[in-house]
CSV table of C-alpha atoms in Angstrom, one decimal:
chain,number,residue,atom,x,y,z
M,1,PRO,CA,-12.2,4.0,-0.7
M,2,VAL,CA,-8.8,2.4,-0.7
M,3,THR,CA,-9.0,1.7,-4.4
M,4,SER,CA,-9.3,5.4,-5.3
M,5,VAL,CA,-6.2,6.2,-3.3
M,6,VAL,CA,-4.0,3.2,-4.1
M,7,THR,CA,-4.2,3.4,-7.8
M,8,GLU,CA,-2.1,1.2,-10.1
M,9,ALA,CA,0.3,4.1,-10.7
M,10,PHE,CA,0.6,4.9,-7.0
M,11,PHE,CA,1.2,1.2,-6.1
M,12,ASN,CA,3.7,0.7,-9.0
M,13,GLY,CA,5.5,3.9,-8.1
M,14,ILE,CA,6.2,2.6,-4.6
M,15,LYS,CA,7.0,-0.9,-5.8
M,16,ASN,CA,9.4,0.4,-8.5
M,17,GLN,CA,11.5,2.1,-5.8
M,18,ALA,CA,12.7,-1.4,-4.7
M,19,GLY,CA,16.1,-2.4,-6.1
M,20,GLY,CA,16.5,-5.1,-8.7
M,21,GLY,CA,17.6,-7.6,-6.1
M,22,CYS,CA,14.4,-7.2,-4.1
M,23,GLU,CA,12.8,-10.7,-4.0
M,24,GLY,CA,9.3,-9.3,-3.3
M,25,LYS,CA,9.3,-6.7,-6.1
M,26,ASN,CA,7.5,-8.9,-8.6
M,27,PHE,CA,5.7,-10.9,-5.9
M,28,TYR,CA,3.4,-8.2,-4.5
M,29,THR,CA,0.7,-6.8,-6.7
M,30,ARG,CA,-1.9,-4.1,-6.2
M,31,SER,CA,-4.7,-6.6,-6.5
M,32,ALA,CA,-3.2,-8.7,-3.7
M,33,PHE,CA,-2.8,-5.6,-1.6
M,34,LEU,CA,-6.5,-4.6,-2.2
M,35,GLU,CA,-7.6,-8.1,-1.4
M,36,ALA,CA,-5.8,-8.1,1.9
M,37,ALA,CA,-7.0,-4.6,2.7
M,38,ASN,CA,-10.6,-5.7,2.1
M,39,LYS,CA,-10.2,-8.4,4.7
M,40,TYR,CA,-9.9,-5.6,7.3
M,41,SER,CA,-13.1,-3.6,7.0
M,42,GLY,CA,-11.8,-0.9,9.3
M,43,PHE,CA,-8.6,-0.2,7.3
M,44,ALA,CA,-8.8,3.4,6.0
M,45,HIS,CA,-12.6,3.5,6.5
M,46,GLY,CA,-12.8,5.1,9.9
M,47,GLY,CA,-13.4,8.8,10.3
M,48,SER,CA,-13.0,11.2,7.5
M,49,GLU,CA,-11.6,10.8,4.0
M,50,VAL,CA,-8.5,12.7,5.1
M,51,GLU,CA,-8.0,10.2,8.0
M,52,GLY,CA,-8.4,7.3,5.6
M,53,LYS,CA,-5.7,8.7,3.3
M,54,ARG,CA,-3.5,9.3,6.3
M,55,GLU,CA,-3.9,5.7,7.4
M,56,ILE,CA,-2.9,4.5,3.9
M,57,ALA,CA,0.1,6.8,3.8
M,58,ALA,CA,1.2,5.6,7.2
M,59,PHE,CA,0.9,2.0,6.1
M,60,PHE,CA,3.1,2.5,3.0
M,61,ALA,CA,5.5,4.7,5.0
M,62,HIS,CA,5.9,1.9,7.5
M,63,VAL,CA,6.4,-0.7,4.8
M,64,THR,CA,9.0,1.3,3.0
M,65,HIS,CA,10.8,2.1,6.3
M,66,GLU,CA,10.9,-1.6,7.3
M,67,THR,CA,12.1,-2.7,3.8
M,68,GLY,CA,15.1,-0.3,3.9
M,69,ARG,CA,13.7,2.4,1.7
M,70,THR,CA,13.4,5.9,3.2
C-alpha cells in the first residue's frame, strides 16, 4: 500500500529539499497526500508491488521536476 512506501520520513525527506522560500513547503502534508491518493483507487495498486512502487516514484519524480528540484 501507498502508506508503507510513503512513510513520514520519506515524505519529509522530499519536502525538506524545498528551499526556505517555497510557499508550499509547510502547506503540503503526508496526510493530505495520502488522503488525495486514496481518492484514486488505482494509484499504485495495479499490477505487482514493484509496479506500485515505480508509480509512486514516478509521481514524486514528476513533482520534484515540475517544482524545479532535480
